[in-house]
Amino acid sequence: MRQLGYEVTTGVGRTGVVGVLKNGAGPTVLLRTELDALPVTENTGLPFASTVRTKDDAGNEVGVMHACGHDIHMAAWMGTARIMAANRGTWRGTLVLIGQPAEEIVSGAKAMIADGLLTRFPRPDFALAVHDDARLPSGIVGYHPGPVLANADAITITIFGRGGHGARPDATVDPIVIAARTVLALQTIVSREMSPFDPAVITVGSIHGGTKNNIIPDDVKLLLTVRSFTTPVRQHLLRSIERIAKAEATAAGAPREPKIEYGPPATALVNDSALTKRVGAALVRELGPARAKDAPQEMASEDFSEFQLAGIPTLMLRVGAVEPAKFDAAMKSGTPLPSLHSSQFWPDREPTIKTAMTAEVIALRELMPSQQAR
Ligand SMILES: [Zn+2]
Ligand SMILES: [Zn+2]
């Protein structure tokens, strides 16, 4: 980026990168890529599959994979950096390209903003991001005004019992049985307490307790992810989870209330309507309605919402990442395609990168028009 003429600052929010290209009077537009991968061992069988291994936060050895397609985003972002630098006559304004770390643990955007991203550098009038989509064929660009990604809460519930010999249950309070009942009761929150018109998800993604077949442990840990689009739904879900966890422990005569801990939450991502309409119209004009279309919402989450919380109109576009033949076959057979974060996620790389780059350049030129282009 330095070679292309960008003023580059590294180490923003620990490992973030900011590249600024000033090109006359005009709006300031931020375009983000993520930099991080996931602790997933790649299982695609591709000749260029990741073989990287590292230690996770808990010290376990894990494989590392770009299972969310952030490598696609980086490649497209770099291509867009080149196109914008080589064609300065086609736009006017200030381009702020950021490489953001730690998106998957929803802390990188916050860290970059805390390190002066919006004060040490030109403050953006608009913030854009593009994310690949494992539900759409390659070549497609999706946009949708309003909420597109969900609130996400990470919850750890520690259920306490009284451990002892596996052959003497009468001398114990078994936290594994309490945990099993809790997991099932939690499923009734979404199915029985929420309106079918309010999307919500409660997933228990991890359950750990015990060491051996004949020992009843002292405690069991549940790790949950909780998703919603609105604040009232979010609050209802969190209150009900607490109520059920406590009540199941009481019902079993547990010696202590469960401990409930909350990780850093992610806020629902809401695409600014005026910005989405404007960029959406430009995409339809340039690519045609067969390639640029409304994309469905998703219960996944993102820390790109930090920019909207900072008062900047934001838009996240989606680009299809599935080989069209594979997509059609899956639609016919009804077999679900591997989702993002799957060890089998295999993006249709060339068309996906090209489409992401095309969408970025169209959006940037629409928001930073040159005199001649108008
Ligand atoms: Zn992800
Ligand atoms: Zn992602």
Tab-separated table of C-alpha atoms and ligand atoms in Angstrom:
chain	number	residue	atom	x	y	z
A	1	MET	CA	0.000	0.000	0.000
A	2	ARG	CA	2.932	2.320	0.664
A	3	GLN	CA	4.200	1.609	-2.847
A	4	LEU	CA	0.782	2.617	-4.194
A	5	GLY	CA	0.996	5.999	-2.436
A	6	TYR	CA	-1.109	5.324	0.668
A	7	GLU	CA	-0.032	6.810	4.016
A	8	VAL	CA	0.146	3.613	6.035
A	9	THR	CA	0.030	3.305	9.825
A	10	THR	CA	0.489	-0.089	11.462
A	11	GLY	CA	-0.130	-1.234	15.017
A	12	VAL	CA	-3.503	0.533	15.342
A	13	GLY	CA	-5.451	-1.329	18.057
A	14	ARG	CA	-2.478	-3.724	18.408
A	15	THR	CA	-2.207	-5.246	14.915
A	16	GLY	CA	-4.584	-3.117	12.823
A	17	VAL	CA	-3.487	-1.349	9.623
A	18	VAL	CA	-4.747	1.989	8.282
A	19	GLY	CA	-3.995	3.223	4.749
A	20	VAL	CA	-5.119	6.733	3.789
A	21	LEU	CA	-5.223	8.031	0.220
A	22	LYS	CA	-6.116	11.724	-0.120
A	23	ASN	CA	-7.404	12.651	-3.550
A	24	GLY	CA	-8.788	16.175	-3.407
A	25	ALA	CA	-11.856	17.692	-1.747
A	26	GLY	CA	-14.720	15.261	-1.224
A	27	PRO	CA	-16.194	12.783	1.237
A	28	THR	CA	-14.147	10.450	3.408
A	29	VAL	CA	-15.054	6.780	3.030
A	30	LEU	CA	-13.739	3.903	5.137
A	31	LEU	CA	-13.486	0.390	3.693
A	32	ARG	CA	-12.738	-2.452	6.069
A	33	THR	CA	-11.280	-5.906	5.689
A	34	GLU	CA	-10.803	-8.315	8.584
A	35	LEU	CA	-7.394	-9.921	9.101
A	36	ASP	CA	-8.162	-12.862	11.384
A	37	ALA	CA	-8.744	-16.595	10.884
A	38	LEU	CA	-10.485	-19.271	12.994
A	39	PRO	CA	-9.370	-22.232	15.134
A	40	VAL	CA	-10.718	-24.779	12.618
A	41	THR	CA	-8.720	-27.580	10.988
A	42	GLU	CA	-9.365	-27.264	7.267
A	43	ASN	CA	-11.068	-30.307	5.767
A	44	THR	CA	-11.634	-29.266	2.162
A	45	GLY	CA	-8.973	-31.484	0.581
A	46	LEU	CA	-7.868	-28.549	-1.580
A	47	PRO	CA	-4.215	-28.538	-2.696
A	48	PHE	CA	-3.805	-25.129	-1.011
A	49	ALA	CA	-5.702	-26.003	2.186
A	50	SER	CA	-4.292	-24.431	5.328
A	51	THR	CA	-1.870	-26.599	7.301
A	52	VAL	CA	-1.201	-23.956	9.975
A	53	ARG	CA	-1.417	-25.066	13.591
A	54	THR	CA	-1.216	-22.933	16.710
A	55	LYS	CA	-2.316	-22.780	20.349
A	56	ASP	CA	-5.706	-21.318	21.272
A	57	ASP	CA	-6.333	-19.100	24.326
A	58	ALA	CA	-6.772	-22.190	26.515
A	59	GLY	CA	-3.405	-23.590	25.357
A	60	ASN	CA	-4.858	-26.399	23.201
A	61	GLU	CA	-3.228	-27.085	19.850
A	62	VAL	CA	-5.644	-26.242	17.021
A	63	GLY	CA	-5.662	-25.998	13.251
A	64	VAL	CA	-6.117	-22.556	11.714
A	65	MET	CA	-8.284	-21.810	8.701
A	66	HIS	CA	-9.851	-18.835	6.934
A	67	ALA	CA	-13.228	-20.510	7.392
A	68	CYS	CA	-15.004	-17.137	7.300
A	69	GLY	CA	-13.367	-16.108	4.011
A	70	HIS	CA	-11.404	-13.197	5.469
A	71	ASP	CA	-8.575	-14.103	3.071
A	72	ILE	CA	-11.016	-13.370	0.227
A	73	HIS	CA	-11.840	-10.009	1.811
A	74	MET	CA	-8.146	-9.117	2.175
A	75	ALA	CA	-7.388	-10.022	-1.450
A	76	ALA	CA	-10.346	-7.974	-2.744
A	77	TRP	CA	-9.476	-5.019	-0.477
A	78	MET	CA	-5.911	-5.012	-1.770
A	79	GLY	CA	-7.159	-5.165	-5.365
A	80	THR	CA	-9.498	-2.248	-4.663
A	81	ALA	CA	-6.554	-0.333	-3.148
A	82	ARG	CA	-4.690	-0.780	-6.445
A	83	ILE	CA	-7.633	0.170	-8.662
A	84	MET	CA	-8.408	3.314	-6.631
A	85	ALA	CA	-4.729	4.386	-6.602
A	86	ALA	CA	-4.289	3.788	-10.334
A	87	ASN	CA	-7.482	5.629	-11.338
A	88	ARG	CA	-7.442	8.823	-9.288
A	89	GLY	CA	-9.241	10.732	-12.040
A	90	THR	CA	-12.405	8.662	-11.464
A	91	TRP	CA	-13.036	9.777	-7.869
A	92	ARG	CA	-12.449	12.624	-5.404
A	93	GLY	CA	-12.192	12.500	-1.640
A	94	THR	CA	-10.297	10.603	1.022
A	95	LEU	CA	-10.128	6.837	1.110
A	96	VAL	CA	-9.429	5.188	4.461
A	97	LEU	CA	-8.670	1.492	4.063
A	98	ILE	CA	-8.474	-0.450	7.285
A	99	GLY	CA	-7.255	-3.967	8.039
A	100	GLN	CA	-9.003	-4.954	11.258
A	101	PRO	CA	-7.803	-7.717	13.575
A	102	ALA	CA	-9.863	-9.820	15.988
A	103	GLU	CA	-13.263	-9.643	14.264
A	104	GLU	CA	-14.131	-13.204	15.270
A	105	ILE	CA	-13.761	-12.346	18.950
A	106	VAL	CA	-15.613	-9.039	18.402
A	107	SER	CA	-12.874	-6.890	19.905
A	108	GLY	CA	-10.774	-5.576	16.996
A	109	ALA	CA	-13.023	-2.731	15.808
A	110	LYS	CA	-13.368	-1.487	19.375
A	111	ALA	CA	-9.591	-1.684	19.895
A	112	MET	CA	-8.889	0.298	16.697
A	113	ILE	CA	-11.443	2.979	17.633
A	114	ALA	CA	-10.011	3.176	21.176
A	115	ASP	CA	-6.571	3.653	19.595
A	116	GLY	CA	-7.773	6.751	17.718
A	117	LEU	CA	-9.006	5.331	14.394
A	118	LEU	CA	-11.709	8.027	14.195
A	119	THR	CA	-9.586	10.917	15.590
A	120	ARG	CA	-5.983	10.344	14.466
A	121	PHE	CA	-7.142	9.723	10.889
A	122	PRO	CA	-9.742	11.529	8.719
A	123	ARG	CA	-13.191	10.812	10.199
A	124	PRO	CA	-15.279	8.795	7.715
A	125	ASP	CA	-18.609	10.095	6.387
A	126	PHE	CA	-19.452	6.479	5.465
A	127	ALA	CA	-18.069	3.064	6.422
A	128	LEU	CA	-18.243	0.069	4.076
A	129	ALA	CA	-17.435	-3.616	4.397
A	130	VAL	CA	-17.950	-6.608	2.149
A	131	HIS	CA	-18.473	-10.113	3.497
A	132	ASP	CA	-18.631	-13.357	1.560
A	133	ASP	CA	-21.818	-15.395	1.810
A	134	ALA	CA	-21.992	-19.200	1.810
A	135	ARG	CA	-25.722	-19.072	0.973
A	136	LEU	CA	-25.358	-17.311	-2.397
A	137	PRO	CA	-23.718	-18.326	-5.692
A	138	SER	CA	-20.580	-16.471	-6.765
A	139	GLY	CA	-21.081	-13.416	-8.950
A	140	ILE	CA	-23.953	-12.108	-6.818
A	141	VAL	CA	-23.771	-8.947	-4.688
A	142	GLY	CA	-26.364	-8.714	-1.917
A	143	TYR	CA	-27.563	-5.648	-0.020
A	144	HIS	CA	-30.355	-5.127	2.487
A	145	PRO	CA	-31.395	-1.998	4.422
A	146	GLY	CA	-31.927	-2.214	8.189
A	147	PRO	CA	-30.770	-5.005	10.531
A	148	VAL	CA	-28.749	-7.646	8.675
A	149	LEU	CA	-26.737	-9.289	11.440
A	150	ALA	CA	-27.714	-10.105	14.986
A	151	ASN	CA	-26.950	-9.120	18.566
A	152	ALA	CA	-24.681	-11.824	19.980
A	153	ASP	CA	-24.117	-12.660	23.620
A	154	ALA	CA	-21.570	-15.227	24.795
A	155	ILE	CA	-22.621	-16.747	28.113
A	156	THR	CA	-20.803	-19.169	30.404
A	157	ILE	CA	-22.961	-21.019	32.933
A	158	THR	CA	-21.209	-22.990	35.664
A	159	ILE	CA	-23.595	-25.436	37.337
A	160	PHE	CA	-22.542	-26.572	40.811
A	161	GLY	CA	-23.399	-29.923	42.360
A	162	ARG	CA	-21.731	-32.043	44.992
A	163	GLY	CA	-19.331	-34.605	43.562
A	164	GLY	CA	-18.667	-38.128	44.765
A	165	HIS	CA	-18.527	-41.796	43.781
A	166	GLY	CA	-20.451	-42.769	40.668
A	167	ALA	CA	-21.901	-45.728	42.610
A	168	ARG	CA	-23.171	-43.506	45.449
A	169	PRO	CA	-25.499	-40.974	43.719
A	170	ASP	CA	-27.448	-40.647	46.992
A	171	ALA	CA	-24.412	-38.940	48.533
A	172	THR	CA	-24.114	-36.417	45.697
A	173	VAL	CA	-25.957	-33.774	43.717
A	174	ASP	CA	-25.126	-34.653	40.117
A	175	PRO	CA	-24.383	-31.486	38.076
A	176	ILE	CA	-24.347	-33.491	34.821
A	177	VAL	CA	-28.042	-34.334	35.230
A	178	ILE	CA	-28.812	-30.692	36.099
A	179	ALA	CA	-26.846	-29.570	33.015
A	180	ALA	CA	-28.722	-32.014	30.766
A	181	ARG	CA	-32.094	-30.741	32.014
A	182	THR	CA	-30.926	-27.132	31.692
A	183	VAL	CA	-29.861	-27.603	28.055
A	184	LEU	CA	-33.273	-29.027	27.139
A	185	ALA	CA	-35.227	-26.424	29.112
A	186	LEU	CA	-33.266	-23.627	27.412
A	187	GLN	CA	-34.636	-24.848	24.061
A	188	THR	CA	-38.155	-23.932	25.174
A	189	ILE	CA	-37.319	-20.220	25.445
A	190	VAL	CA	-37.248	-19.662	21.683
A	191	SER	CA	-39.915	-22.272	20.868
A	192	ARG	CA	-42.430	-21.400	23.649
A	193	GLU	CA	-41.721	-17.892	24.981
A	194	MET	CA	-40.843	-15.854	21.882
A	195	SER	CA	-43.090	-14.651	19.075
A	196	PRO	CA	-42.509	-16.614	15.874
A	197	PHE	CA	-42.041	-13.200	14.220
A	198	ASP	CA	-39.035	-12.329	16.400
A	199	PRO	CA	-35.970	-14.262	15.241
A	200	ALA	CA	-33.866	-15.635	18.110
A	201	VAL	CA	-31.297	-18.372	18.654
A	202	ILE	CA	-29.973	-20.067	21.788
A	203	THR	CA	-27.189	-22.563	21.123
A	204	VAL	CA	-25.261	-24.492	23.757
A	205	GLY	CA	-22.046	-24.983	21.816
A	206	SER	CA	-19.949	-26.563	24.546
A	207	ILE	CA	-20.635	-28.693	27.619
A	208	HIS	CA	-17.862	-29.867	29.907
A	209	GLY	CA	-17.945	-31.772	33.156
A	210	GLY	CA	-16.314	-34.768	34.724
A	211	THR	CA	-13.149	-36.750	34.156
A	212	LYS	CA	-14.071	-40.410	34.527
A	213	ASN	CA	-17.042	-42.791	34.225
A	214	ASN	CA	-17.368	-43.508	37.950
A	215	ILE	CA	-16.879	-40.023	39.393
A	216	ILE	CA	-19.692	-37.533	39.760
A	217	PRO	CA	-18.036	-34.124	39.260
A	218	ASP	CA	-18.497	-30.973	41.344
A	219	ASP	CA	-19.463	-28.766	38.442
A	220	VAL	CA	-20.339	-28.578	34.741
A	221	LYS	CA	-19.695	-25.668	32.385
A	222	LEU	CA	-22.018	-24.699	29.528
A	223	LEU	CA	-20.981	-22.216	26.834
A	224	LEU	CA	-23.848	-20.512	25.002
A	225	THR	CA	-24.285	-18.186	22.100
A	226	VAL	CA	-27.486	-16.125	22.075
A	227	ARG	CA	-28.680	-14.198	19.004
A	228	SER	CA	-31.402	-11.612	18.445
A	229	PHE	CA	-32.152	-8.571	16.277
A	230	THR	CA	-33.726	-6.206	18.834
A	231	THR	CA	-33.029	-5.060	22.394
A	232	PRO	CA	-36.375	-6.236	23.893
A	233	VAL	CA	-35.897	-9.736	22.443
A	234	ARG	CA	-32.294	-9.810	23.669
A	235	GLN	CA	-33.318	-8.818	27.193
A	236	HIS	CA	-36.095	-11.416	27.262
A	237	LEU	CA	-33.679	-14.183	26.181
A	238	LEU	CA	-31.049	-13.258	28.787
A	239	ARG	CA	-33.616	-13.023	31.610
A	240	SER	CA	-35.150	-16.398	30.722
A	241	ILE	CA	-31.744	-18.111	30.510
A	242	GLU	CA	-30.938	-16.906	34.048
A	243	ARG	CA	-34.355	-17.939	35.349
A	244	ILE	CA	-34.127	-21.463	33.913
A	245	ALA	CA	-30.498	-22.028	34.969
A	246	LYS	CA	-31.276	-20.991	38.547
A	247	ALA	CA	-34.566	-22.878	38.728
A	248	GLU	CA	-33.097	-26.161	37.433
A	249	ALA	CA	-30.332	-25.927	40.061
A	250	THR	CA	-32.924	-25.257	42.772
A	251	ALA	CA	-35.107	-28.141	41.550
A	252	ALA	CA	-32.165	-30.530	41.949
A	253	GLY	CA	-31.221	-29.247	45.401
A	254	ALA	CA	-27.868	-27.842	44.202
A	255	PRO	CA	-25.694	-26.484	47.001
A	256	ARG	CA	-25.138	-23.168	45.180
A	257	GLU	CA	-26.756	-21.030	42.501
A	258	PRO	CA	-25.112	-21.420	39.075
A	259	LYS	CA	-22.544	-18.789	38.141
A	260	ILE	CA	-23.540	-16.920	34.975
A	261	GLU	CA	-20.865	-14.894	33.179
A	262	TYR	CA	-21.263	-12.688	30.117
A	263	GLY	CA	-18.617	-12.186	27.432
A	264	PRO	CA	-18.324	-8.981	25.410
A	265	PRO	CA	-21.598	-8.650	23.424
A	266	ALA	CA	-21.825	-7.811	19.723
A	267	THR	CA	-24.477	-5.332	18.637
A	268	ALA	CA	-26.808	-6.053	15.709
A	269	LEU	CA	-25.485	-4.661	12.432
A	270	VAL	CA	-27.946	-2.216	10.862
A	271	ASN	CA	-27.320	-1.034	7.313
A	272	ASP	CA	-28.094	2.687	7.024
A	273	SER	CA	-31.185	2.902	4.756
A	274	ALA	CA	-30.213	5.994	2.727
A	275	LEU	CA	-26.676	4.689	2.177
A	276	THR	CA	-27.944	1.199	1.280
A	277	LYS	CA	-30.472	2.615	-1.238
A	278	ARG	CA	-27.808	4.797	-2.855
A	279	VAL	CA	-25.146	2.118	-3.174
A	280	GLY	CA	-27.754	-0.557	-4.037
A	281	ALA	CA	-29.003	1.594	-6.954
A	282	ALA	CA	-25.419	2.049	-8.213
A	283	LEU	CA	-24.809	-1.716	-8.026
A	284	VAL	CA	-28.010	-2.505	-9.941
A	285	ARG	CA	-27.122	0.144	-12.550
A	286	GLU	CA	-23.598	-1.261	-13.072
A	287	LEU	CA	-24.177	-5.008	-12.626
A	288	GLY	CA	-27.857	-5.457	-13.503
A	289	PRO	CA	-30.645	-6.810	-11.286
A	290	ALA	CA	-29.612	-10.439	-11.870
A	291	ARG	CA	-26.303	-9.881	-10.068
A	292	ALA	CA	-27.155	-7.101	-7.571
A	293	LYS	CA	-30.099	-7.996	-5.362
A	294	ASP	CA	-31.598	-7.972	-1.914
A	295	ALA	CA	-29.810	-10.501	0.337
A	296	PRO	CA	-31.433	-12.226	3.303
A	297	GLN	CA	-30.583	-11.337	6.916
A	298	GLU	CA	-28.512	-13.717	9.014
A	299	MET	CA	-28.191	-14.458	12.746
A	300	ALA	CA	-24.394	-14.218	12.543
A	301	SER	CA	-22.714	-11.225	14.199
A	302	GLU	CA	-19.994	-8.730	13.533
A	303	ASP	CA	-18.132	-5.959	15.254
A	304	PHE	CA	-18.492	-3.739	12.171
A	305	SER	CA	-21.499	-2.434	14.163
A	306	GLU	CA	-18.954	-0.474	16.278
A	307	PHE	CA	-18.788	2.092	13.459
A	308	GLN	CA	-22.563	2.572	13.485
A	309	LEU	CA	-22.399	2.917	17.297
A	310	ALA	CA	-19.798	5.681	16.721
A	311	GLY	CA	-22.402	7.545	14.614
A	312	ILE	CA	-21.119	6.706	11.116
A	313	PRO	CA	-23.617	5.487	8.484
A	314	THR	CA	-22.513	1.934	7.682
A	315	LEU	CA	-23.197	-0.612	4.968
A	316	MET	CA	-22.092	-4.208	4.721
A	317	LEU	CA	-22.492	-5.800	1.304
A	318	ARG	CA	-22.522	-9.568	0.813
A	319	VAL	CA	-20.904	-11.422	-2.062
A	320	GLY	CA	-21.873	-14.952	-3.048
A	321	ALA	CA	-19.063	-17.477	-2.543
A	322	VAL	CA	-20.509	-20.775	-3.808
A	323	GLU	CA	-19.611	-22.234	-7.183
A	324	PRO	CA	-22.886	-21.896	-9.184
A	325	ALA	CA	-22.961	-25.605	-10.227
A	326	LYS	CA	-22.471	-26.680	-6.592
A	327	PHE	CA	-25.166	-24.201	-5.535
A	328	ASP	CA	-27.688	-25.556	-8.077
A	329	ALA	CA	-26.917	-29.160	-7.096
A	330	ALA	CA	-27.474	-28.345	-3.422
A	331	MET	CA	-30.774	-26.587	-4.200
A	332	LYS	CA	-31.948	-29.674	-6.144
A	333	SER	CA	-30.824	-32.287	-3.612
A	334	GLY	CA	-31.740	-30.265	-0.530
A	335	THR	CA	-28.351	-31.065	1.010
A	336	PRO	CA	-27.240	-27.990	2.954
A	337	LEU	CA	-24.062	-26.296	1.742
A	338	PRO	CA	-21.195	-25.905	4.240
A	339	SER	CA	-21.734	-22.657	6.149
A	340	LEU	CA	-19.121	-20.055	7.012
A	341	HIS	CA	-16.942	-21.345	9.900
A	342	SER	CA	-17.286	-24.921	8.548
A	343	SER	CA	-14.086	-26.939	8.030
A	344	GLN	CA	-15.522	-27.743	4.572
A	345	PHE	CA	-16.145	-24.148	3.480
A	346	TRP	CA	-14.615	-23.826	0.037
A	347	PRO	CA	-15.252	-20.499	-1.660
A	348	ASP	CA	-15.275	-20.159	-5.435
A	349	ARG	CA	-12.247	-17.957	-5.078
A	350	GLU	CA	-11.593	-16.129	-8.388
A	351	PRO	CA	-15.190	-15.025	-9.136
A	352	THR	CA	-15.794	-14.231	-5.457
A	353	ILE	CA	-12.699	-12.024	-5.167
A	354	LYS	CA	-13.486	-10.286	-8.468
A	355	THR	CA	-17.100	-9.652	-7.488
A	356	ALA	CA	-16.077	-8.298	-4.068
A	357	MET	CA	-13.574	-5.948	-5.705
A	358	THR	CA	-16.093	-4.815	-8.319
A	359	ALA	CA	-18.702	-4.093	-5.649
A	360	GLU	CA	-16.175	-2.143	-3.562
A	361	VAL	CA	-15.045	0.010	-6.470
A	362	ILE	CA	-18.647	0.717	-7.583
A	363	ALA	CA	-19.613	1.704	-4.014
A	364	LEU	CA	-16.539	3.918	-3.504
A	365	ARG	CA	-16.974	5.733	-6.837
A	366	GLU	CA	-20.673	6.266	-6.105
A	367	LEU	CA	-19.841	7.845	-2.730
A	368	MET	CA	-16.785	9.814	-3.912
A	369	PRO	CA	-17.743	10.955	-7.433
A	370	SER	CA	-15.277	12.940	-9.541
A	371	GLN	CA	-16.418	16.109	-11.332
A	372	GLN	CA	-15.969	14.433	-14.721
A	373	ALA	CA	-17.873	11.284	-13.753
A	374	ARG	CA	-20.958	13.247	-12.697
B	1	ZN	ZN	-16.677	-15.363	11.062
B	2	ZN	ZN	-16.335	-13.080	8.879
